Amino acid sequence: MIQNEPISKIALQSAAEGLSLFGPRDAFLRLIESSTTAQIHSRESELTILGDSEEVKWLEALLETLLQIVRDGNQLTEADVKYALSLAKEHRVHQLLDLFSGDVAQTYRGKPIRAKTLGQRHYVSLIRQKDIVFGIGPAGTGKTYLAVVLAVQALKEGRVKKLVLTRPAVEAGESLGFLPGDMLEKVDPYLRPLYDALHDVMGVEPLNKARERGQIEIAPLAYMRGRTLDDSFIIMDEAQNTTPEQMKMFLTRLGFGSQMVITGDVTQIDLPRGKSSGLKEAVRILKSVAEIGFVHLTEADVVRHSLVQKIILAYKNEEV
C-alpha cells in the first residue's frame, strides 16, 4: 500500500451482509472492481477501499447505499448493481434508495413490481398525476409493462371501469383480411406484448374473466375510430407507427374519468416511406400543454439483458 493512499473502512453487521452485497460467487464485487482501479478488500466484518481519493469517495457511497438496501430486506440483482454503479459515478447513488422505498404493485403471484431506474420512477409518478402521458424510449425500458401494471391497479381500485389496450397493426398494413382465422386470431400477433404484460400482473384466468365481463378490451387501433371512452384507462403501444391522423383520432377518444398512456420508440418506425410518425408530430404539437406529461426514457433505463443496452447504444452512436 502506498503511504498516505486514500482509504475508507465500512463496517459490516454480519457475514450474511457481505454475501448479499457481493452476490453469488462474488459476482457483484467483481462487477464493481471491473469499473474502478481502486481495490476493495473484505476481512471479517469490515470492508476496506484503497485507491484514488475520487474513486474511494464514490465507491464508499456506492457500497454504503447497497448495504442499506440489503439491510432493508431487499435482494440485489446484477441489474441493480450495474445501475447503482452508473449513478455512483455521477455522485447520485443515494437516489437509488428511493427506488426501493415502495413497490408500484405486485404480480398475481405476489412478487413485488417496482421501478428499476429513476427514469421509470418519474414515468410512474407522471402517470399517477396526469390524464395523458407519453412514454418514449427504446425497447426494454418498461414503457408498456409499467403502463399495464398501473392500468390494472386503477381497475382493481375502482378508479376506472374498463381497460382498453391498442396498437396499430402496421406490419399488416391494417388490412388484416388476408390473415387466417377469425378477427381475434388475425390481430393476436400484434397485441401479444400487451397480453404478456396482463398475464404477468393478473394471471391467465382472472384476465379471461375480466375480458368476458367487458372490463378489458384489446383491439387494433382501427377499432377506436368513432368512439368516446369514459371511465377508462387507455394504453396505445407502438405509437411511433401511427400516422398523424390516427394519433389525433386516438387522442380525441379521451372521455370523462379516463386516462391515456401512449408508448413508443421513435427509432423503430415501420411506417411506409414518406409517411410521418404521429408520435413525433404529437410530441411537437402538444409539448406546451401543461396537462400532458412527456417522459423520454433512454438506454440507461433498459432493464433487459445487459447486451440490449449495449446494442441500443451502438445503434445510437452509428446514427450520430
GROMACS .gro file of C-alpha atoms in nm:
model
  320
    1MET     CA    1   0.000   0.000   0.000
    2ILE     CA    2   0.129   0.345  -0.097
    3GLN     CA    3   0.185   0.569   0.203
    4ASN     CA    4  -0.099   0.818   0.261
    5GLU     CA    5  -0.308   0.643  -0.006
    6PRO     CA    6  -0.677   0.735   0.047
    7ILE     CA    7  -0.856   0.466   0.243
    8SER     CA    8  -1.211   0.407   0.362
    9LYS     CA    9  -1.346   0.148   0.601
   10ILE     CA   10  -1.708   0.027   0.611
   11ALA     CA   11  -1.834  -0.193   0.895
   12LEU     CA   12  -2.049  -0.497   0.824
   13GLN     CA   13  -2.309  -0.609   1.077
   14SER     CA   14  -2.278  -0.976   0.980
   15ALA     CA   15  -2.113  -1.213   0.737
   16ALA     CA   16  -2.452  -1.259   0.566
   17GLU     CA   17  -2.448  -0.890   0.473
   18GLY     CA   18  -2.122  -0.935   0.290
   19LEU     CA   19  -2.260  -1.235   0.100
   20SER     CA   20  -2.569  -1.040  -0.008
   21LEU     CA   21  -2.362  -0.737  -0.102
   22PHE     CA   22  -2.106  -0.926  -0.310
   23GLY     CA   23  -2.358  -1.156  -0.478
   24PRO     CA   24  -2.329  -1.523  -0.573
   25ARG     CA   25  -1.962  -1.621  -0.600
   26ASP     CA   26  -1.867  -1.255  -0.552
   27ALA     CA   27  -2.019  -1.167  -0.892
   28PHE     CA   28  -2.129  -0.820  -0.778
   29LEU     CA   29  -1.788  -0.748  -0.622
   30ARG     CA   30  -1.613  -0.840  -0.947
   31LEU     CA   31  -1.855  -0.621  -1.138
   32ILE     CA   32  -1.775  -0.324  -0.915
   33GLU     CA   33  -1.399  -0.386  -0.922
   34SER     CA   34  -1.403  -0.403  -1.305
   35SER     CA   35  -1.529  -0.044  -1.308
   36THR     CA   36  -1.251   0.105  -1.098
   37THR     CA   37  -0.876   0.096  -1.040
   38ALA     CA   38  -0.933   0.106  -0.664
   39GLN     CA   39  -0.908  -0.208  -0.452
   40ILE     CA   40  -1.185  -0.345  -0.230
   41HIS     CA   41  -1.090  -0.586   0.047
   42SER     CA   42  -1.323  -0.777   0.276
   43ARG     CA   43  -1.195  -0.904   0.609
   44GLU     CA   44  -1.418  -1.043   0.879
   45SER     CA   45  -1.674  -0.768   0.948
   46GLU     CA   46  -1.512  -0.481   0.760
   47LEU     CA   47  -1.470  -0.357   0.403
   48THR     CA   48  -1.163  -0.156   0.307
   49ILE     CA   49  -1.137   0.061  -0.005
   50LEU     CA   50  -0.795   0.173  -0.129
   51GLY     CA   51  -0.728   0.398  -0.424
   52ASP     CA   52  -0.755   0.741  -0.575
   53SER     CA   53  -0.943   0.984  -0.350
   54GLU     CA   54  -1.219   1.049  -0.604
   55GLU     CA   55  -1.275   0.678  -0.666
   56VAL     CA   56  -1.269   0.599  -0.295
   57LYS     CA   57  -1.535   0.866  -0.245
   58TRP     CA   58  -1.788   0.730  -0.494
   59LEU     CA   59  -1.712   0.367  -0.407
   60GLU     CA   60  -1.780   0.438  -0.043
   61ALA     CA   61  -2.114   0.598  -0.131
   62LEU     CA   62  -2.195   0.304  -0.360
   63LEU     CA   63  -2.121   0.032  -0.105
   64GLU     CA   64  -2.298   0.214   0.178
   65THR     CA   65  -2.608   0.259  -0.039
   66LEU     CA   66  -2.612  -0.106  -0.148
   67LEU     CA   67  -2.563  -0.212   0.214
   68GLN     CA   68  -2.862   0.000   0.319
   69ILE     CA   69  -3.074  -0.167   0.050
   70VAL     CA   70  -2.967  -0.512   0.178
   71ARG     CA   71  -3.034  -0.410   0.539
   72ASP     CA   72  -3.385  -0.303   0.441
   73GLY     CA   73  -3.454  -0.663   0.341
   74ASN     CA   74  -3.411  -0.635  -0.035
   75GLN     CA   75  -3.225  -0.881  -0.256
   76LEU     CA   76  -2.986  -0.719  -0.501
   77THR     CA   77  -2.969  -0.820  -0.867
   78GLU     CA   78  -2.694  -0.770  -1.122
   79ALA     CA   79  -2.911  -0.503  -1.290
   80ASP     CA   80  -2.943  -0.318  -0.957
   81VAL     CA   81  -2.566  -0.315  -0.908
   82LYS     CA   82  -2.497  -0.201  -1.265
   83TYR     CA   83  -2.747   0.082  -1.234
   84ALA     CA   84  -2.607   0.176  -0.892
   85LEU     CA   85  -2.259   0.193  -1.048
   86SER     CA   86  -2.376   0.436  -1.316
   87LEU     CA   87  -2.540   0.657  -1.053
   88ALA     CA   88  -2.238   0.641  -0.820
   89LYS     CA   89  -2.005   0.773  -1.088
   90GLU     CA   90  -2.240   1.072  -1.122
   91HIS     CA   91  -2.249   1.113  -0.741
   92ARG     CA   92  -2.624   1.034  -0.738
   93VAL     CA   93  -2.624   0.683  -0.594
   94HIS     CA   94  -2.821   0.790  -0.285
   95GLN     CA   95  -3.120   0.839  -0.517
   96LEU     CA   96  -3.127   0.462  -0.565
   97LEU     CA   97  -3.280   0.426  -0.218
   98ASP     CA   98  -3.598   0.592  -0.349
   99LEU     CA   99  -3.649   0.306  -0.595
  100PHE     CA  100  -3.662   0.055  -0.309
  101SER     CA  101  -3.883   0.268  -0.084
  102GLY     CA  102  -4.213   0.146  -0.230
  103ASP     CA  103  -4.348  -0.107  -0.477
  104VAL     CA  104  -4.559   0.000  -0.773
  105ALA     CA  105  -4.775  -0.314  -0.745
  106GLN     CA  106  -4.744  -0.693  -0.726
  107THR     CA  107  -4.772  -0.971  -0.979
  108TYR     CA  108  -5.057  -1.217  -0.933
  109ARG     CA  109  -4.802  -1.447  -0.766
  110GLY     CA  110  -4.724  -1.178  -0.507
  111LYS     CA  111  -4.386  -1.074  -0.646
  112PRO     CA  112  -4.327  -0.700  -0.597
  113ILE     CA  113  -4.311  -0.479  -0.904
  114ARG     CA  114  -4.102  -0.166  -0.867
  115ALA     CA  115  -3.950   0.100  -1.084
  116LYS     CA  116  -3.594  -0.009  -1.153
  117THR     CA  117  -3.448   0.321  -1.272
  118LEU     CA  118  -3.503   0.687  -1.188
  119GLY     CA  119  -3.649   0.736  -1.535
  120GLN     CA  120  -3.904   0.463  -1.471
  121ARG     CA  121  -3.986   0.615  -1.132
  122HIS     CA  122  -4.055   0.952  -1.297
  123TYR     CA  123  -4.270   0.775  -1.558
  124VAL     CA  124  -4.481   0.602  -1.291
  125SER     CA  125  -4.515   0.926  -1.096
  126LEU     CA  126  -4.631   1.118  -1.403
  127ILE     CA  127  -4.890   0.853  -1.496
  128ARG     CA  128  -5.033   0.888  -1.145
  129GLN     CA  129  -5.056   1.265  -1.185
  130LYS     CA  130  -5.173   1.337  -1.540
  131ASP     CA  131  -5.459   1.225  -1.764
  132ILE     CA  132  -5.240   1.184  -2.074
  133VAL     CA  133  -4.878   1.068  -2.062
  134PHE     CA  134  -4.639   0.990  -2.347
  135GLY     CA  135  -4.370   0.733  -2.262
  136ILE     CA  136  -4.100   0.745  -2.530
  137GLY     CA  137  -3.788   0.532  -2.532
  138PRO     CA  138  -3.608   0.225  -2.665
  139ALA     CA  139  -3.700  -0.140  -2.619
  140GLY     CA  140  -3.658  -0.280  -2.270
  141THR     CA  141  -3.729   0.040  -2.075
  142GLY     CA  142  -4.057  -0.092  -1.931
  143LYS     CA  143  -4.280   0.161  -2.108
  144THR     CA  144  -4.566  -0.075  -2.186
  145TYR     CA  145  -4.524  -0.307  -1.888
  146LEU     CA  146  -4.543  -0.030  -1.626
  147ALA     CA  147  -4.839   0.131  -1.802
  148VAL     CA  148  -5.026  -0.202  -1.794
  149VAL     CA  149  -4.937  -0.250  -1.425
  150LEU     CA  150  -5.079   0.092  -1.336
  151ALA     CA  151  -5.385   0.034  -1.554
  152VAL     CA  152  -5.467  -0.294  -1.377
  153GLN     CA  153  -5.413  -0.123  -1.043
  154ALA     CA  154  -5.660   0.152  -1.140
  155LEU     CA  155  -5.916  -0.112  -1.241
  156LYS     CA  156  -5.875  -0.311  -0.919
  157GLU     CA  157  -5.910   0.005  -0.708
  158GLY     CA  158  -6.226   0.109  -0.893
  159ARG     CA  159  -6.081   0.431  -1.033
  160VAL     CA  160  -6.177   0.317  -1.383
  161LYS     CA  161  -6.435   0.069  -1.509
  162LYS     CA  162  -6.250  -0.056  -1.812
  163LEU     CA  163  -5.904  -0.107  -1.963
  164VAL     CA  164  -5.857  -0.050  -2.335
  165LEU     CA  165  -5.527  -0.158  -2.489
  166THR     CA  166  -5.446  -0.097  -2.851
  167ARG     CA  167  -5.168  -0.071  -3.105
  168PRO     CA  168  -5.152  -0.004  -3.479
  169ALA     CA  169  -5.119  -0.321  -3.688
  170VAL     CA  170  -4.882  -0.154  -3.930
  171GLU     CA  171  -4.695  -0.472  -4.020
  172ALA     CA  172  -5.020  -0.600  -4.171
  173GLY     CA  173  -5.097  -0.266  -4.325
  174GLU     CA  174  -5.413  -0.260  -4.105
  175SER     CA  175  -5.561  -0.478  -4.382
  176LEU     CA  176  -5.591  -0.798  -4.186
  177GLY     CA  177  -5.827  -0.984  -4.416
  178PHE     CA  178  -5.559  -1.197  -4.579
  179LEU     CA  179  -5.452  -1.349  -4.246
  180PRO     CA  180  -5.609  -1.684  -4.147
  181GLY     CA  181  -5.859  -1.725  -3.865
  182ASP     CA  182  -6.121  -1.501  -3.703
  183MET     CA  183  -6.055  -1.137  -3.612
  184LEU     CA  184  -5.908  -1.221  -3.270
  185GLU     CA  185  -5.664  -1.466  -3.427
  186LYS     CA  186  -5.576  -1.217  -3.702
  187VAL     CA  187  -5.472  -0.938  -3.462
  188ASP     CA  188  -5.330  -1.159  -3.186
  189PRO     CA  189  -4.964  -1.147  -3.306
  190TYR     CA  190  -4.970  -0.767  -3.295
  191LEU     CA  191  -5.123  -0.747  -2.948
  192ARG     CA  192  -4.921  -1.028  -2.787
  193PRO     CA  193  -4.690  -0.794  -2.586
  194LEU     CA  194  -4.999  -0.647  -2.419
  195TYR     CA  195  -5.130  -0.994  -2.333
  196ASP     CA  196  -4.793  -1.091  -2.188
  197ALA     CA  197  -4.791  -0.793  -1.952
  198LEU     CA  198  -5.152  -0.857  -1.844
  199HIS     CA  199  -5.080  -1.227  -1.782
  200ASP     CA  200  -4.788  -1.136  -1.556
  201VAL     CA  201  -4.989  -0.889  -1.348
  202MET     CA  202  -5.328  -1.059  -1.339
  203GLY     CA  203  -5.282  -1.427  -1.424
  204VAL     CA  204  -5.448  -1.603  -1.717
  205GLU     CA  205  -5.784  -1.696  -1.558
  206PRO     CA  206  -5.860  -1.356  -1.397
  207LEU     CA  207  -5.766  -1.191  -1.728
  208ASN     CA  208  -6.001  -1.416  -1.925
  209LYS     CA  209  -6.285  -1.345  -1.679
  210ALA     CA  210  -6.223  -0.970  -1.696
  211ARG     CA  211  -6.237  -0.985  -2.076
  212GLU     CA  212  -6.563  -1.185  -2.063
  213ARG     CA  213  -6.714  -0.920  -1.835
  214GLY     CA  214  -6.605  -0.647  -2.077
  215GLN     CA  215  -6.363  -0.491  -1.827
  216ILE     CA  216  -6.064  -0.539  -2.057
  217GLU     CA  217  -6.066  -0.474  -2.430
  218ILE     CA  218  -5.766  -0.544  -2.651
  219ALA     CA  219  -5.808  -0.431  -3.011
  220PRO     CA  220  -5.623  -0.284  -3.308
  221LEU     CA  221  -5.618   0.095  -3.335
  222ALA     CA  222  -5.862   0.096  -3.628
  223TYR     CA  223  -6.135  -0.015  -3.383
  224MET     CA  224  -6.103   0.308  -3.181
  225ARG     CA  225  -6.249   0.530  -3.453
  226GLY     CA  226  -6.581   0.697  -3.375
  227ARG     CA  227  -6.579   0.610  -3.003
  228THR     CA  228  -6.565   0.814  -2.684
  229LEU     CA  229  -6.417   0.623  -2.390
  230ASP     CA  230  -6.539   0.729  -2.044
  231ASP     CA  231  -6.410   0.592  -1.711
  232SER     CA  232  -6.137   0.400  -1.892
  233PHE     CA  233  -5.761   0.354  -1.873
  234ILE     CA  234  -5.645   0.350  -2.234
  235ILE     CA  235  -5.299   0.242  -2.349
  236MET     CA  236  -5.165   0.274  -2.701
  237ASP     CA  237  -4.850   0.073  -2.765
  238GLU     CA  238  -4.609   0.111  -3.060
  239ALA     CA  239  -4.739   0.465  -3.114
  240GLN     CA  240  -4.447   0.552  -3.342
  241ASN     CA  241  -4.630   0.355  -3.611
  242THR     CA  242  -4.939   0.576  -3.613
  243THR     CA  243  -4.994   0.838  -3.878
  244PRO     CA  244  -5.067   1.195  -3.759
  245GLU     CA  245  -5.434   1.140  -3.845
  246GLN     CA  246  -5.451   0.821  -3.641
  247MET     CA  247  -5.283   0.985  -3.343
  248LYS     CA  248  -5.525   1.278  -3.347
  249MET     CA  249  -5.817   1.035  -3.376
  250PHE     CA  250  -5.691   0.834  -3.080
  251LEU     CA  251  -5.621   1.130  -2.851
  252THR     CA  252  -5.967   1.272  -2.909
  253ARG     CA  253  -6.126   0.946  -2.783
  254LEU     CA  254  -6.050   1.060  -2.424
  255GLY     CA  255  -6.372   1.077  -2.225
  256PHE     CA  256  -6.469   1.186  -1.875
  257GLY     CA  257  -6.294   1.000  -1.594
  258SER     CA  258  -6.047   0.847  -1.836
  259GLN     CA  259  -5.670   0.833  -1.862
  260MET     CA  260  -5.435   0.764  -2.153
  261VAL     CA  261  -5.078   0.639  -2.180
  262ILE     CA  262  -4.911   0.644  -2.522
  263THR     CA  263  -4.588   0.448  -2.559
  264GLY     CA  264  -4.345   0.426  -2.847
  265ASP     CA  265  -3.988   0.414  -2.976
  266VAL     CA  266  -3.915   0.679  -3.238
  267THR     CA  267  -3.606   0.486  -3.353
  268GLN     CA  268  -3.818   0.192  -3.474
  269ILE     CA  269  -4.074   0.340  -3.712
  270ASP     CA  270  -4.226   0.083  -3.951
  271LEU     CA  271  -4.447   0.320  -4.150
  272PRO     CA  272  -4.423   0.318  -4.530
  273ARG     CA  273  -4.162   0.551  -4.676
  274GLY     CA  274  -4.287   0.909  -4.694
  275LYS     CA  275  -4.536   0.873  -4.406
  276SER     CA  276  -4.461   1.081  -4.096
  277SER     CA  277  -4.498   0.943  -3.744
  278GLY     CA  278  -4.799   1.056  -3.545
  279LEU     CA  279  -4.597   1.013  -3.225
  280LYS     CA  280  -4.327   1.255  -3.338
  281GLU     CA  281  -4.584   1.508  -3.451
  282ALA     CA  282  -4.786   1.480  -3.128
  283VAL     CA  283  -4.477   1.548  -2.917
  284ARG     CA  284  -4.402   1.858  -3.125
  285ILE     CA  285  -4.758   1.992  -3.123
  286LEU     CA  286  -4.853   1.911  -2.764
  287LYS     CA  287  -4.527   1.973  -2.577
  288SER     CA  288  -4.653   2.305  -2.438
  289VAL     CA  289  -4.978   2.161  -2.299
  290ALA     CA  290  -4.911   2.153  -1.925
  291GLU     CA  291  -5.172   1.886  -1.852
  292ILE     CA  292  -4.995   1.634  -2.074
  293GLY     CA  293  -4.684   1.454  -1.947
  294PHE     CA  294  -4.385   1.350  -2.155
  295VAL     CA  295  -4.122   1.104  -2.036
  296HIS     CA  296  -3.817   1.034  -2.251
  297LEU     CA  297  -3.653   0.712  -2.134
  298THR     CA  298  -3.301   0.628  -2.254
  299GLU     CA  299  -3.064   0.333  -2.280
  300ALA     CA  300  -2.985   0.396  -1.911
  301ASP     CA  301  -3.342   0.282  -1.832
  302VAL     CA  302  -3.315  -0.051  -2.016
  303VAL     CA  303  -3.383  -0.334  -1.773
  304ARG     CA  304  -3.345  -0.632  -2.007
  305HIS     CA  305  -3.027  -0.831  -2.064
  306SER     CA  306  -2.721  -0.604  -2.034
  307LEU     CA  307  -2.643  -0.665  -2.402
  308VAL     CA  308  -2.968  -0.491  -2.501
  309GLN     CA  309  -2.839  -0.167  -2.352
  310LYS     CA  310  -2.511  -0.202  -2.543
  311ILE     CA  311  -2.691  -0.279  -2.869
  312ILE     CA  312  -2.914   0.028  -2.835
  313LEU     CA  313  -2.615   0.248  -2.758
  314ALA     CA  314  -2.416   0.108  -3.053
  315TYR     CA  315  -2.701   0.182  -3.296
  316LYS     CA  316  -2.746   0.528  -3.144
  317ASN     CA  317  -2.376   0.607  -3.196
  318GLU     CA  318  -2.393   0.480  -3.554
  319GLU     CA  319  -2.675   0.727  -3.630
  320VAL     CA  320  -2.482   1.027  -3.498
   0.00000   0.00000   0.00000
